[in-house]
mmCIF file of C-alpha atoms in Angstrom:
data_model
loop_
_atom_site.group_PDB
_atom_site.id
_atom_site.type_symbol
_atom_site.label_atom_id
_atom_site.label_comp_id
_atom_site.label_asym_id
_atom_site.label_seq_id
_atom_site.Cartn_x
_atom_site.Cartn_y
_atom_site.Cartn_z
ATOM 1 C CA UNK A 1 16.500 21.882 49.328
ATOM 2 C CA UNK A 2 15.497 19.831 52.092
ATOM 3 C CA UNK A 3 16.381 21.243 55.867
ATOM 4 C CA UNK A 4 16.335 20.886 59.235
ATOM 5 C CA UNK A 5 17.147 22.941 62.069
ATOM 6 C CA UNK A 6 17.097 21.650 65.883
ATOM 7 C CA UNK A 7 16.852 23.991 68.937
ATOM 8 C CA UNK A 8 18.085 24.474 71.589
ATOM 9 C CA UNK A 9 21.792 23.138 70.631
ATOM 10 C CA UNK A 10 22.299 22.034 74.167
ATOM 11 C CA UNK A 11 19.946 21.688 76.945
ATOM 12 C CA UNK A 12 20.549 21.242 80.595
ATOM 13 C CA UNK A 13 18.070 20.369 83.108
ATOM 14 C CA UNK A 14 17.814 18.915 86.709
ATOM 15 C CA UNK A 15 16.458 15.380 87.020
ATOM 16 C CA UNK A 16 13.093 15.635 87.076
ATOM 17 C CA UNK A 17 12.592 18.947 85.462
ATOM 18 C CA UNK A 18 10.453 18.405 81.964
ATOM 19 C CA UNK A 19 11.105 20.011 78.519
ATOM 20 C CA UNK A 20 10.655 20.140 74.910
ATOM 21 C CA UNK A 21 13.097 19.732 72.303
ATOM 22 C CA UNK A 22 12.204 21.564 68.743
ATOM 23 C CA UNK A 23 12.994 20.189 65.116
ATOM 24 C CA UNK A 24 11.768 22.546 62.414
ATOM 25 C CA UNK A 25 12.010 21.027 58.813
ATOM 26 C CA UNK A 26 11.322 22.098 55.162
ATOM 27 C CA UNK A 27 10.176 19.554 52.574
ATOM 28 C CA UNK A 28 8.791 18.996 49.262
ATOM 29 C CA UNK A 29 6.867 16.357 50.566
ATOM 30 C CA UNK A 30 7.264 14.398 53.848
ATOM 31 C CA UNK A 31 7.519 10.529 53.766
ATOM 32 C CA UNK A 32 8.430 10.728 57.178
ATOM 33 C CA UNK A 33 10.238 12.122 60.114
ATOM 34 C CA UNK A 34 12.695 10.184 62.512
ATOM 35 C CA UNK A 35 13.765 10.929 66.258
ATOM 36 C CA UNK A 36 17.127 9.421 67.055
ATOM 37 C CA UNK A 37 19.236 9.320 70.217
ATOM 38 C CA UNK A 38 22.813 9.003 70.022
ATOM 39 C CA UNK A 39 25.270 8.515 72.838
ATOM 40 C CA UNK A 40 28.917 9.645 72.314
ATOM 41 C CA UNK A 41 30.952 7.889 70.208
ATOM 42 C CA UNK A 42 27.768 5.362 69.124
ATOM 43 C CA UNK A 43 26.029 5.051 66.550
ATOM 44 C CA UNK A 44 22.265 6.859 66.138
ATOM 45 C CA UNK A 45 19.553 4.659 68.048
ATOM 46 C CA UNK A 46 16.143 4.725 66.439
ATOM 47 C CA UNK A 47 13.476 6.059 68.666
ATOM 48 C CA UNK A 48 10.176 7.171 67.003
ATOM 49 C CA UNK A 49 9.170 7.612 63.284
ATOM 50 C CA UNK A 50 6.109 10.028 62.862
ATOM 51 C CA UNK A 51 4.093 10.296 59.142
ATOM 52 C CA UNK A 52 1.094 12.808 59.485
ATOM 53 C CA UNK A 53 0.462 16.087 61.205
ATOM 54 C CA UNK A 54 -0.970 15.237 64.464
ATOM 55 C CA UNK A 55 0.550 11.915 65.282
ATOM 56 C CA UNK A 56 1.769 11.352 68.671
ATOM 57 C CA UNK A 57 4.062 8.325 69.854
ATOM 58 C CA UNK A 58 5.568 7.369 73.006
ATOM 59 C CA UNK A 59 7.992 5.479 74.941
ATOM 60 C CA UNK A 60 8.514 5.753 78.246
ATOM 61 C CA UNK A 61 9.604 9.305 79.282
ATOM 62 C CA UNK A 62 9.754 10.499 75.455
ATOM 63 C CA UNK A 63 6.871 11.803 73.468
ATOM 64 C CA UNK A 64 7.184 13.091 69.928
ATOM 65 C CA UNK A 65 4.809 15.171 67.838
ATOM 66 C CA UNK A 66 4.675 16.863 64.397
ATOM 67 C CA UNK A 67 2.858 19.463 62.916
ATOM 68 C CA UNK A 68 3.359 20.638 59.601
ATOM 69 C CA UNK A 69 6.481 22.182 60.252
ATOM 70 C CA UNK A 70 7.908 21.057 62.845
ATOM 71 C CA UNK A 71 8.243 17.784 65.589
ATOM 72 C CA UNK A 72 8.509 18.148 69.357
ATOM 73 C CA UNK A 73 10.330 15.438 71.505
ATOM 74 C CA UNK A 74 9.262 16.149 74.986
ATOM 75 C CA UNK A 75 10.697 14.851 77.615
ATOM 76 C CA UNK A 76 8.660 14.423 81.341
ATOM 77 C CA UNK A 77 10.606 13.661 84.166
ATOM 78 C CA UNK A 78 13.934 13.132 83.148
ATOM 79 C CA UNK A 79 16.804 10.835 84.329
ATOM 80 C CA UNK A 80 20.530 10.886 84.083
ATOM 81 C CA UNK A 81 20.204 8.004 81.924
ATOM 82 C CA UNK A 82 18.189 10.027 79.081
ATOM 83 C CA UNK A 83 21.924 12.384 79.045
ATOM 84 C CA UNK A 84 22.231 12.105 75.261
ATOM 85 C CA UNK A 85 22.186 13.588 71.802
ATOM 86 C CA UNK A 86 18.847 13.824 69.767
ATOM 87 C CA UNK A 87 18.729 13.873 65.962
ATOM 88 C CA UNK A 88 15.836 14.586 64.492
ATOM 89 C CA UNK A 89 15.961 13.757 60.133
ATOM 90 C CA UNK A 90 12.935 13.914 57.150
ATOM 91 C CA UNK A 91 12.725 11.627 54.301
ATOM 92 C CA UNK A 92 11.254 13.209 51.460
ATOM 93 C CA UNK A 93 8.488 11.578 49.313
ATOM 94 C CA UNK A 94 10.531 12.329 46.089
ATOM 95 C CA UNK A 95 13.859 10.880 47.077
ATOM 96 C CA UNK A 96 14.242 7.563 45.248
ATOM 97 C CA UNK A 97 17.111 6.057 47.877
ATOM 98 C CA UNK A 98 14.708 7.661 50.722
ATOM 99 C CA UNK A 99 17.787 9.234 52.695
ATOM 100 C CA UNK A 100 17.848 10.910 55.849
ATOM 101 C CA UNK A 101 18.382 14.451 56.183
ATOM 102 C CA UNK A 102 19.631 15.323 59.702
ATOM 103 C CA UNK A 103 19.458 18.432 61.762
ATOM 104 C CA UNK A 104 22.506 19.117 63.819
ATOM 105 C CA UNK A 105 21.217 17.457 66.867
ATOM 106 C CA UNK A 106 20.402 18.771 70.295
ATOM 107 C CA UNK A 107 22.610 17.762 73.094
ATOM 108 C CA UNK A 108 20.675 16.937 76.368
ATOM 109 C CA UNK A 109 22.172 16.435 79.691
ATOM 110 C CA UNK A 110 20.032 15.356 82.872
ATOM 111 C CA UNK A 111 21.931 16.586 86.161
ATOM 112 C CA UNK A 112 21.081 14.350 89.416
ATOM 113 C CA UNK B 1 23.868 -9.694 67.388
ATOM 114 C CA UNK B 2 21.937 -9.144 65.105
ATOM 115 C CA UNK B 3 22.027 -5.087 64.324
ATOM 116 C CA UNK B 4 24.515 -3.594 61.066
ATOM 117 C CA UNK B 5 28.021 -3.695 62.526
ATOM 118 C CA UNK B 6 31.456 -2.002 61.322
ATOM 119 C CA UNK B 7 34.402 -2.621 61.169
ATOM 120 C CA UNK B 8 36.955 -1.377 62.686
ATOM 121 C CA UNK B 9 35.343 1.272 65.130
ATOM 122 C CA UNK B 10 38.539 3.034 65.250
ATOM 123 C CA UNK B 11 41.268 3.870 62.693
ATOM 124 C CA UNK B 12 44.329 6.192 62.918
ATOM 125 C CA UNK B 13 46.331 6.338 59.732
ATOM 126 C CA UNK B 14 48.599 9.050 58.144
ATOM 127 C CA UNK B 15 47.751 11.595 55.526
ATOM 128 C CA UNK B 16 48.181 9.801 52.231
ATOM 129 C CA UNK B 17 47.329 6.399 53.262
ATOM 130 C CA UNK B 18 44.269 4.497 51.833
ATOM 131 C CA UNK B 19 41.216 3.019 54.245
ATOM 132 C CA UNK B 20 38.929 0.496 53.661
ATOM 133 C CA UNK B 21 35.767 0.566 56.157
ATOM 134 C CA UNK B 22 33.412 -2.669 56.246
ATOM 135 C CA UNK B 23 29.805 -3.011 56.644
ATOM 136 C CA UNK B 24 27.457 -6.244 57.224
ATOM 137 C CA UNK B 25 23.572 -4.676 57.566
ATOM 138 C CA UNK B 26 21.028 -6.529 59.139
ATOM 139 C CA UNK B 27 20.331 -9.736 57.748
ATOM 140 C CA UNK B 28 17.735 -9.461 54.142
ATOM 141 C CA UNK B 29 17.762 -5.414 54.264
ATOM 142 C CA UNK B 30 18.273 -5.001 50.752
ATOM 143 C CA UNK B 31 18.612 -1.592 51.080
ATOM 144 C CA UNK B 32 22.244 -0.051 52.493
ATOM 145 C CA UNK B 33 23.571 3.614 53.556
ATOM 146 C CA UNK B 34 26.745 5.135 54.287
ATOM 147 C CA UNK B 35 26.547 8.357 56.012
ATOM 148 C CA UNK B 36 29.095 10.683 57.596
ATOM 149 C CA UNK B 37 29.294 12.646 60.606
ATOM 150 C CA UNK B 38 31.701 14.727 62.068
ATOM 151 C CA UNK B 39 32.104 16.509 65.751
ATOM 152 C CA UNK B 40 28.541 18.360 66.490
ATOM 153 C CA UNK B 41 27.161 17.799 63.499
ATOM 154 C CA UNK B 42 24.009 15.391 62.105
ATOM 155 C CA UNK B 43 24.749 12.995 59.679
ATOM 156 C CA UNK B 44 25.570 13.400 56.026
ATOM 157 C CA UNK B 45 24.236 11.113 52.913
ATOM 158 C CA UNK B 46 27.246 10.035 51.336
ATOM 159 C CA UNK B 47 25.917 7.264 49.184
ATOM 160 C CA UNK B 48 23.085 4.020 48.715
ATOM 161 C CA UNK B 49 22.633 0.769 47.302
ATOM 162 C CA UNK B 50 19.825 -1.194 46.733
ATOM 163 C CA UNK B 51 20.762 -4.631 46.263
ATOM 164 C CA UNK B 52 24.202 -4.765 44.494
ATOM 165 C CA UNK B 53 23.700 -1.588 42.892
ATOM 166 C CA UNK B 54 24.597 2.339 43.740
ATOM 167 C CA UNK B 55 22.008 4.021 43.011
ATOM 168 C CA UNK B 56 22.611 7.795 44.187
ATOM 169 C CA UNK B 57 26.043 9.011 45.526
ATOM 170 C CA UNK B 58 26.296 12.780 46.970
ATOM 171 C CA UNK B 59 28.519 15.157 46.165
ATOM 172 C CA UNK B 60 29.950 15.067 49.599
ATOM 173 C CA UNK B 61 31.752 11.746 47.786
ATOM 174 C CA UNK B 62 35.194 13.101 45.724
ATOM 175 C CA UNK B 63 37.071 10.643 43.528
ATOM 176 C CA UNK B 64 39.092 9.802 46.354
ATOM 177 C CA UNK B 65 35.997 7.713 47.788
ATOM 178 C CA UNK B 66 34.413 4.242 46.355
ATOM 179 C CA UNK B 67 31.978 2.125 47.991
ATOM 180 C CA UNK B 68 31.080 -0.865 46.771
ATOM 181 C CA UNK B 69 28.632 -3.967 47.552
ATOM 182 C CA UNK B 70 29.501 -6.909 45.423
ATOM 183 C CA UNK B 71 27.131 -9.577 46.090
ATOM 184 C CA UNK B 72 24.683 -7.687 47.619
ATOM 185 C CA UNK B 73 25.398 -8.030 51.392
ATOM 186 C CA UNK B 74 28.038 -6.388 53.306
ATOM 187 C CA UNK B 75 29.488 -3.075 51.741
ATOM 188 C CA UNK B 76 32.753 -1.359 51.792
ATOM 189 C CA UNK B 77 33.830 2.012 51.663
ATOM 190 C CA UNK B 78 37.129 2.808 50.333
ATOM 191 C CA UNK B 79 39.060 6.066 50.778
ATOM 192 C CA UNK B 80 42.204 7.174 48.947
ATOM 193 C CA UNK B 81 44.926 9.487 49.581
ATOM 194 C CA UNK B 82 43.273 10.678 52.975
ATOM 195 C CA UNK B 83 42.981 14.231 54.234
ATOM 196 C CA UNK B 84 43.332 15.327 57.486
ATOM 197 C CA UNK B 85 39.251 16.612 56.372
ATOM 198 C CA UNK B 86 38.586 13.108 56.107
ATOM 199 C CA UNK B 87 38.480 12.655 59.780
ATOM 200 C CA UNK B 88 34.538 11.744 60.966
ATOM 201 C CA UNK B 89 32.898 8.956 61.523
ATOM 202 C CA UNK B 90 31.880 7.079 58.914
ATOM 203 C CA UNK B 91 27.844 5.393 59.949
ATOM 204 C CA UNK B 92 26.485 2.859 57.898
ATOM 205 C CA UNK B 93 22.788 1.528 57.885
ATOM 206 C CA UNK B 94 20.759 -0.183 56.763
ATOM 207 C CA UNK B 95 16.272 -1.019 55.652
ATOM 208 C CA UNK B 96 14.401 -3.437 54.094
ATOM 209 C CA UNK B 97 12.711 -2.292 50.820
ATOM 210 C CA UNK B 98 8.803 -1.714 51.964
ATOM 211 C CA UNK B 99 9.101 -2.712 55.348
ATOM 212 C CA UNK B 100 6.519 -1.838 57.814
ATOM 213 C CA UNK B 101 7.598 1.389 59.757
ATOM 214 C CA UNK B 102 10.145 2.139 57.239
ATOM 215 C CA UNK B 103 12.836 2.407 59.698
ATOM 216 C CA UNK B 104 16.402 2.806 59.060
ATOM 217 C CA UNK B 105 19.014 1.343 61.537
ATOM 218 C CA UNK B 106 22.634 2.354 61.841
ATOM 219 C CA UNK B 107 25.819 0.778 62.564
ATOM 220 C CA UNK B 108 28.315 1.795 65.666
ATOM 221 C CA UNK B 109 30.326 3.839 63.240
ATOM 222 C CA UNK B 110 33.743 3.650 62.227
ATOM 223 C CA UNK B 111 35.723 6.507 63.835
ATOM 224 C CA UNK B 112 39.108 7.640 61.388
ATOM 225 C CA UNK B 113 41.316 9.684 62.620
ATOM 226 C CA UNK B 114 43.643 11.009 59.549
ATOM 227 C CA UNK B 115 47.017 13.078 61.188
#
């Protein structure tokens, strides 16, 4: 069965103060693996899709990685603003309807 | 706006009562996704439809639950005789079949509250 596990749960940091936020996964076979924030009470906002071990992508403060077992969302120099929860999910090649499957999230919060 | 949207985003009804959720995806996504997630938790795969059709439904999804997309645009997800473990928010979302970046978007969420 497919599965992910994020770490920490929560993470607080002063603004400024860089970090790394872990997603380990098991798959069959990886079509794909999604970074989402989500702010309370909203909806999950798309952020980065990665496909291959060793792909990097970026966007603004955020960068996410993936090996072959797990994805890294850093985070360099952080503001208040990036206070939010991050999902990390897989899609698995053999899924027909290609759903998500969701780790529990890490909660981030950026202290001024 | 041009994103999925839900509707409502909030509904409080008794135990017992029936709900009805609605969900317009973004405009040609032929593919559609209802998900649910409660309090500190990721989301859950509850069911999928490609075009008009369900395709795969989870077993999160008792009898008391039917979705449905008739003409192949918005959805609806329908739930009977609610439980107090019914409370969550219900996330839909939506892709288009093939699309570059193979992205799926979500909906606001529709928050129920069952007491």
């Amino acid at each position: 069965e497919d599965q992910v596990t994020q770490s920490p749960e929560a993470l607080r940091l002063q603004e400024g103060e860089s970090s790394s936020l872990n997603c380990s996964y098991t798959v069959s076979g990886l079509r794909g693996l999604f970074w989402y924030r989500q702010d309370p009470g909203k909806g999950p906002e798309f952020l980065f899709t990665l496909y291959s071990a060793g792909e990097e992508k970026e966007k603004e403060r955020l960068k996410a990685t993936l090996t072959k077992k797990e994805s890294f969302l850093h985070i360099t120099a952080p503001k208040p603003e990036d206070s939010a929860t991050y999902l990390c999910a897989v899609q698995a090649e053999d899924q027909g309807a290609q759903k998500l499957v969701f780790g529990q999230g890490t909660r981030l919060t950026i202290n001024p | 706006d041009t994103g999925v949207s839900q509707d409502p985003r909030h509904k409080i009804t008794k135990r017992g009562q029936n709900v009805t959720f609605r969900c317009d995806p973004i405009s040609e996504h032929n593919r559609l996704y209802w998900y649910r997630q409660t309090l500190g938790q990721g989301p859950e795969f509850l069911t999928y439809f490609q075009n008009e059709a369900q395709l795969e439904k989870s077993r999160l999804l008792s009898d008391r639950f039917s979705a449905e997309r008739p003409k192949g645009s918005f959805s609806t997800l329908e739930i009977q005789r609610t439980e107090q473990g019914d409370s969550a928010m219900y996330l839909c979302a939506s892709r288009q079949q093939g699309a570059l970046g193979n992205t799926i978007y979500f909906g606001e969420g529709s928050w129920l509250t069952v007491v």
